[in-house]
Amino acid sequence: SRNETNDSNSLPEIKRPEVQTHSGKSEFKVLMSPHQGTEAFQAIYERVKAAKDSIKVTIYSWSDADFADALNFALDKKSPPVVRVVMRKAQFKKHHKTITQLEAKGAMFKVSKIDLHEKFFLIDGNRLINSSANMSGGAENKYSEDFVFIDSIK
């Protein structure tokens, strides 16, 4: 629902949507780069670092070192989450050293059979991030990208 304003130069305020699901409610947050790219990337890293049970990711292109740092942080926990990443063959080859280090900590990487283009994170089975953005500096602060965060509230 909208709260209309009398100021003709401002946009109406839009409340954050809530959706009923079978297990409760979900909250949505939508961010857009380049203006909110840093906020969006930080929100991704925070969710990855806070994971308790699982991190599932598909990734098309990856040049952002902070993503690997967030995965390392999660994997260094006393009880690390299960980490599964599906990516393109070209990216797997490009990041082989980093992937090998993450696999040594228990992460599982798989090369897609097709040239996948989707980008999403599913964290602990109840936090979904779906985005048009690659994990890159350009996606964070140069290109027009969307980031949709859906958090299930228990």
PDB file of C-alpha atoms in Angstrom:
ATOM      1  CA  SER A   1       0.000   0.000   0.000  1.00  0.00           C
ATOM      2  CA  ARG A   2       1.064   3.576  -0.582  1.00  0.00           C
ATOM      3  CA  ASN A   3       1.075   6.620   1.621  1.00  0.00           C
ATOM      4  CA  GLU A   4       0.457   9.570  -0.661  1.00  0.00           C
ATOM      5  CA  THR A   5       2.283  12.846  -0.048  1.00  0.00           C
ATOM      6  CA  ASN A   6       1.182  16.350  -0.909  1.00  0.00           C
ATOM      7  CA  ASP A   7       4.608  17.349  -2.189  1.00  0.00           C
ATOM      8  CA  SER A   8       4.435  17.176  -5.985  1.00  0.00           C
ATOM      9  CA  ASN A   9       8.250  16.851  -6.211  1.00  0.00           C
ATOM     10  CA  SER A  10       8.524  13.691  -4.105  1.00  0.00           C
ATOM     11  CA  LEU A  11       7.581  10.121  -4.859  1.00  0.00           C
ATOM     12  CA  PRO A  12       4.972   8.369  -2.709  1.00  0.00           C
ATOM     13  CA  GLU A  13       6.365   6.238   0.091  1.00  0.00           C
ATOM     14  CA  ILE A  14       6.025   2.528  -0.599  1.00  0.00           C
ATOM     15  CA  LYS A  15       5.870   0.189   2.386  1.00  0.00           C
ATOM     16  CA  ARG A  16       8.016  -2.958   2.396  1.00  0.00           C
ATOM     17  CA  PRO A  17       5.839  -5.830   1.144  1.00  0.00           C
ATOM     18  CA  GLU A  18       5.078  -8.865   3.285  1.00  0.00           C
ATOM     19  CA  VAL A  19       3.804 -12.137   1.886  1.00  0.00           C
ATOM     20  CA  GLN A  20       2.156 -15.010   3.729  1.00  0.00           C
ATOM     21  CA  THR A  21       3.851 -18.343   3.080  1.00  0.00           C
ATOM     22  CA  HIS A  22       3.194 -21.856   4.355  1.00  0.00           C
ATOM     23  CA  SER A  23       5.694 -21.339   7.167  1.00  0.00           C
ATOM     24  CA  GLY A  24       4.930 -17.754   8.150  1.00  0.00           C
ATOM     25  CA  LYS A  25       5.784 -14.421   6.593  1.00  0.00           C
ATOM     26  CA  SER A  26       8.514 -13.299   4.244  1.00  0.00           C
ATOM     27  CA  GLU A  27      10.078  -9.871   3.937  1.00  0.00           C
ATOM     28  CA  PHE A  28      11.273  -8.515   0.607  1.00  0.00           C
ATOM     29  CA  LYS A  29      13.968  -5.958   0.010  1.00  0.00           C
ATOM     30  CA  VAL A  30      14.928  -4.712  -3.433  1.00  0.00           C
ATOM     31  CA  LEU A  31      18.129  -2.779  -4.097  1.00  0.00           C
ATOM     32  CA  MET A  32      19.431  -1.434  -7.395  1.00  0.00           C
ATOM     33  CA  SER A  33      22.971  -0.709  -8.446  1.00  0.00           C
ATOM     34  CA  PRO A  34      24.884   1.354  -9.167  1.00  0.00           C
ATOM     35  CA  HIS A  35      23.380   3.638  -6.480  1.00  0.00           C
ATOM     36  CA  GLN A  36      22.714   0.867  -3.941  1.00  0.00           C
ATOM     37  CA  GLY A  37      25.295  -1.614  -5.193  1.00  0.00           C
ATOM     38  CA  THR A  38      27.626  -1.371  -2.212  1.00  0.00           C
ATOM     39  CA  GLU A  39      24.696  -1.815   0.179  1.00  0.00           C
ATOM     40  CA  ALA A  40      23.527  -4.837  -1.819  1.00  0.00           C
ATOM     41  CA  PHE A  41      26.951  -6.488  -1.890  1.00  0.00           C
ATOM     42  CA  GLN A  42      27.398  -5.886   1.851  1.00  0.00           C
ATOM     43  CA  ALA A  43      23.986  -7.462   2.497  1.00  0.00           C
ATOM     44  CA  ILE A  44      25.069 -10.525   0.497  1.00  0.00           C
ATOM     45  CA  TYR A  45      28.335 -10.844   2.438  1.00  0.00           C
ATOM     46  CA  GLU A  46      26.537 -10.447   5.787  1.00  0.00           C
ATOM     47  CA  ARG A  47      24.058 -13.200   4.926  1.00  0.00           C
ATOM     48  CA  VAL A  48      26.831 -15.535   3.723  1.00  0.00           C
ATOM     49  CA  LYS A  49      28.880 -14.913   6.877  1.00  0.00           C
ATOM     50  CA  ALA A  50      25.833 -15.453   9.115  1.00  0.00           C
ATOM     51  CA  ALA A  51      24.872 -18.787   7.486  1.00  0.00           C
ATOM     52  CA  LYS A  52      24.363 -21.603   9.977  1.00  0.00           C
ATOM     53  CA  ASP A  53      23.305 -24.615   7.920  1.00  0.00           C
ATOM     54  CA  SER A  54      23.836 -24.094   4.208  1.00  0.00           C
ATOM     55  CA  ILE A  55      24.928 -21.752   1.433  1.00  0.00           C
ATOM     56  CA  LYS A  56      23.854 -22.639  -2.103  1.00  0.00           C
ATOM     57  CA  VAL A  57      25.005 -20.406  -4.946  1.00  0.00           C
ATOM     58  CA  THR A  58      24.873 -20.227  -8.710  1.00  0.00           C
ATOM     59  CA  ILE A  59      27.291 -17.761 -10.205  1.00  0.00           C
ATOM     60  CA  TYR A  60      27.929 -16.682 -13.776  1.00  0.00           C
ATOM     61  CA  SER A  61      30.952 -14.423 -13.326  1.00  0.00           C
ATOM     62  CA  TRP A  62      33.069 -13.779 -10.257  1.00  0.00           C
ATOM     63  CA  SER A  63      35.855 -11.241  -9.870  1.00  0.00           C
ATOM     64  CA  ASP A  64      35.002  -9.901  -6.406  1.00  0.00           C
ATOM     65  CA  ALA A  65      37.510 -11.065  -3.752  1.00  0.00           C
ATOM     66  CA  ASP A  66      35.148 -10.127  -0.918  1.00  0.00           C
ATOM     67  CA  PHE A  67      32.829 -12.970  -1.977  1.00  0.00           C
ATOM     68  CA  ALA A  68      35.634 -15.497  -1.351  1.00  0.00           C
ATOM     69  CA  ASP A  69      36.376 -13.762   1.977  1.00  0.00           C
ATOM     70  CA  ALA A  70      32.726 -14.154   3.043  1.00  0.00           C
ATOM     71  CA  LEU A  71      32.777 -17.862   2.123  1.00  0.00           C
ATOM     72  CA  ASN A  72      36.057 -18.307   4.021  1.00  0.00           C
ATOM     73  CA  PHE A  73      34.533 -16.616   7.073  1.00  0.00           C
ATOM     74  CA  ALA A  74      31.534 -18.980   6.983  1.00  0.00           C
ATOM     75  CA  LEU A  75      33.737 -22.055   6.482  1.00  0.00           C
ATOM     76  CA  ASP A  76      36.061 -21.087   9.364  1.00  0.00           C
ATOM     77  CA  LYS A  77      33.253 -21.395  11.937  1.00  0.00           C
ATOM     78  CA  LYS A  78      33.392 -24.146  14.542  1.00  0.00           C
ATOM     79  CA  SER A  79      30.337 -25.715  12.867  1.00  0.00           C
ATOM     80  CA  PRO A  80      30.505 -24.439   9.280  1.00  0.00           C
ATOM     81  CA  PRO A  81      27.536 -24.512   6.935  1.00  0.00           C
ATOM     82  CA  VAL A  82      27.431 -26.802   3.915  1.00  0.00           C
ATOM     83  CA  VAL A  83      28.630 -24.711   0.951  1.00  0.00           C
ATOM     84  CA  ARG A  84      27.673 -25.656  -2.605  1.00  0.00           C
ATOM     85  CA  VAL A  85      28.496 -23.502  -5.616  1.00  0.00           C
ATOM     86  CA  VAL A  86      27.599 -24.123  -9.264  1.00  0.00           C
ATOM     87  CA  MET A  87      29.462 -22.057 -11.827  1.00  0.00           C
ATOM     88  CA  ARG A  88      30.523 -21.829 -15.450  1.00  0.00           C
ATOM     89  CA  LYS A  89      33.530 -23.805 -16.615  1.00  0.00           C
ATOM     90  CA  ALA A  90      35.443 -20.628 -17.575  1.00  0.00           C
ATOM     91  CA  GLN A  91      35.020 -19.217 -14.061  1.00  0.00           C
ATOM     92  CA  PHE A  92      36.034 -22.509 -12.485  1.00  0.00           C
ATOM     93  CA  LYS A  93      39.293 -22.461 -14.421  1.00  0.00           C
ATOM     94  CA  LYS A  94      39.917 -18.775 -13.703  1.00  0.00           C
ATOM     95  CA  HIS A  95      39.464 -19.171  -9.924  1.00  0.00           C
ATOM     96  CA  HIS A  96      40.961 -22.649  -9.539  1.00  0.00           C
ATOM     97  CA  LYS A  97      43.400 -21.624  -6.766  1.00  0.00           C
ATOM     98  CA  THR A  98      40.715 -19.943  -4.644  1.00  0.00           C
ATOM     99  CA  ILE A  99      38.284 -22.794  -5.286  1.00  0.00           C
ATOM    100  CA  THR A 100      40.881 -25.363  -4.229  1.00  0.00           C
ATOM    101  CA  GLN A 101      41.429 -23.444  -0.962  1.00  0.00           C
ATOM    102  CA  LEU A 102      37.672 -23.272  -0.298  1.00  0.00           C
ATOM    103  CA  GLU A 103      37.255 -26.970  -1.148  1.00  0.00           C
ATOM    104  CA  ALA A 104      39.978 -27.796   1.396  1.00  0.00           C
ATOM    105  CA  LYS A 105      37.685 -26.203   4.000  1.00  0.00           C
ATOM    106  CA  GLY A 106      34.703 -28.284   2.852  1.00  0.00           C
ATOM    107  CA  ALA A 107      33.056 -26.216   0.116  1.00  0.00           C
ATOM    108  CA  MET A 108      31.760 -28.135  -2.891  1.00  0.00           C
ATOM    109  CA  PHE A 109      32.049 -26.639  -6.379  1.00  0.00           C
ATOM    110  CA  LYS A 110      30.446 -27.977  -9.519  1.00  0.00           C
ATOM    111  CA  VAL A 111      30.843 -26.913 -13.127  1.00  0.00           C
ATOM    112  CA  SER A 112      27.500 -26.461 -14.852  1.00  0.00           C
ATOM    113  CA  LYS A 113      26.753 -28.664 -17.850  1.00  0.00           C
ATOM    114  CA  ILE A 114      25.212 -25.718 -19.667  1.00  0.00           C
ATOM    115  CA  ASP A 115      26.314 -22.103 -19.841  1.00  0.00           C
ATOM    116  CA  LEU A 116      24.218 -20.968 -16.885  1.00  0.00           C
ATOM    117  CA  HIS A 117      23.497 -17.283 -16.492  1.00  0.00           C
ATOM    118  CA  GLU A 118      21.418 -17.165 -13.308  1.00  0.00           C
ATOM    119  CA  LYS A 119      22.755 -15.715 -10.076  1.00  0.00           C
ATOM    120  CA  PHE A 120      21.238 -16.608  -6.739  1.00  0.00           C
ATOM    121  CA  PHE A 121      22.104 -17.409  -3.152  1.00  0.00           C
ATOM    122  CA  LEU A 122      19.951 -19.628  -0.932  1.00  0.00           C
ATOM    123  CA  ILE A 123      21.111 -19.407   2.657  1.00  0.00           C
ATOM    124  CA  ASP A 124      19.875 -21.735   5.402  1.00  0.00           C
ATOM    125  CA  GLY A 125      16.901 -22.650   3.232  1.00  0.00           C
ATOM    126  CA  ASN A 126      15.013 -19.489   4.196  1.00  0.00           C
ATOM    127  CA  ARG A 127      16.994 -16.553   2.821  1.00  0.00           C
ATOM    128  CA  LEU A 128      16.999 -16.084  -0.942  1.00  0.00           C
ATOM    129  CA  ILE A 129      18.934 -13.503  -2.929  1.00  0.00           C
ATOM    130  CA  ASN A 130      18.179 -13.369  -6.630  1.00  0.00           C
ATOM    131  CA  SER A 131      20.038 -10.885  -8.785  1.00  0.00           C
ATOM    132  CA  SER A 132      20.972  -9.892 -12.293  1.00  0.00           C
ATOM    133  CA  ALA A 133      24.419  -8.975 -10.948  1.00  0.00           C
ATOM    134  CA  ASN A 134      27.636 -10.889 -11.297  1.00  0.00           C
ATOM    135  CA  MET A 135      29.980 -10.835  -8.319  1.00  0.00           C
ATOM    136  CA  SER A 136      32.078  -8.010  -9.747  1.00  0.00           C
ATOM    137  CA  GLY A 137      33.023  -4.408  -9.105  1.00  0.00           C
ATOM    138  CA  GLY A 138      31.175  -3.320 -12.237  1.00  0.00           C
ATOM    139  CA  ALA A 139      27.956  -4.898 -10.986  1.00  0.00           C
ATOM    140  CA  GLU A 140      28.428  -3.191  -7.638  1.00  0.00           C
ATOM    141  CA  ASN A 141      29.090   0.367  -8.789  1.00  0.00           C
ATOM    142  CA  LYS A 142      28.841   0.752 -12.571  1.00  0.00           C
ATOM    143  CA  TYR A 143      26.047  -1.262 -14.188  1.00  0.00           C
ATOM    144  CA  SER A 144      22.295  -1.217 -13.638  1.00  0.00           C
ATOM    145  CA  GLU A 145      21.558  -4.377 -11.642  1.00  0.00           C
ATOM    146  CA  ASP A 146      18.785  -5.623  -9.375  1.00  0.00           C
ATOM    147  CA  PHE A 147      19.070  -7.449  -6.058  1.00  0.00           C
ATOM    148  CA  VAL A 148      15.981  -9.079  -4.563  1.00  0.00           C
ATOM    149  CA  PHE A 149      16.312 -10.240  -0.959  1.00  0.00           C
ATOM    150  CA  ILE A 150      13.601 -12.514   0.437  1.00  0.00           C
ATOM    151  CA  ASP A 151      13.892 -13.453   4.103  1.00  0.00           C
ATOM    152  CA  SER A 152      11.458 -15.894   5.643  1.00  0.00           C
ATOM    153  CA  ILE A 153      10.347 -14.885   9.134  1.00  0.00           C
ATOM    154  CA  LYS A 154       9.790 -17.809  11.478  1.00  0.00           C
TER     155      LYS A 154
END
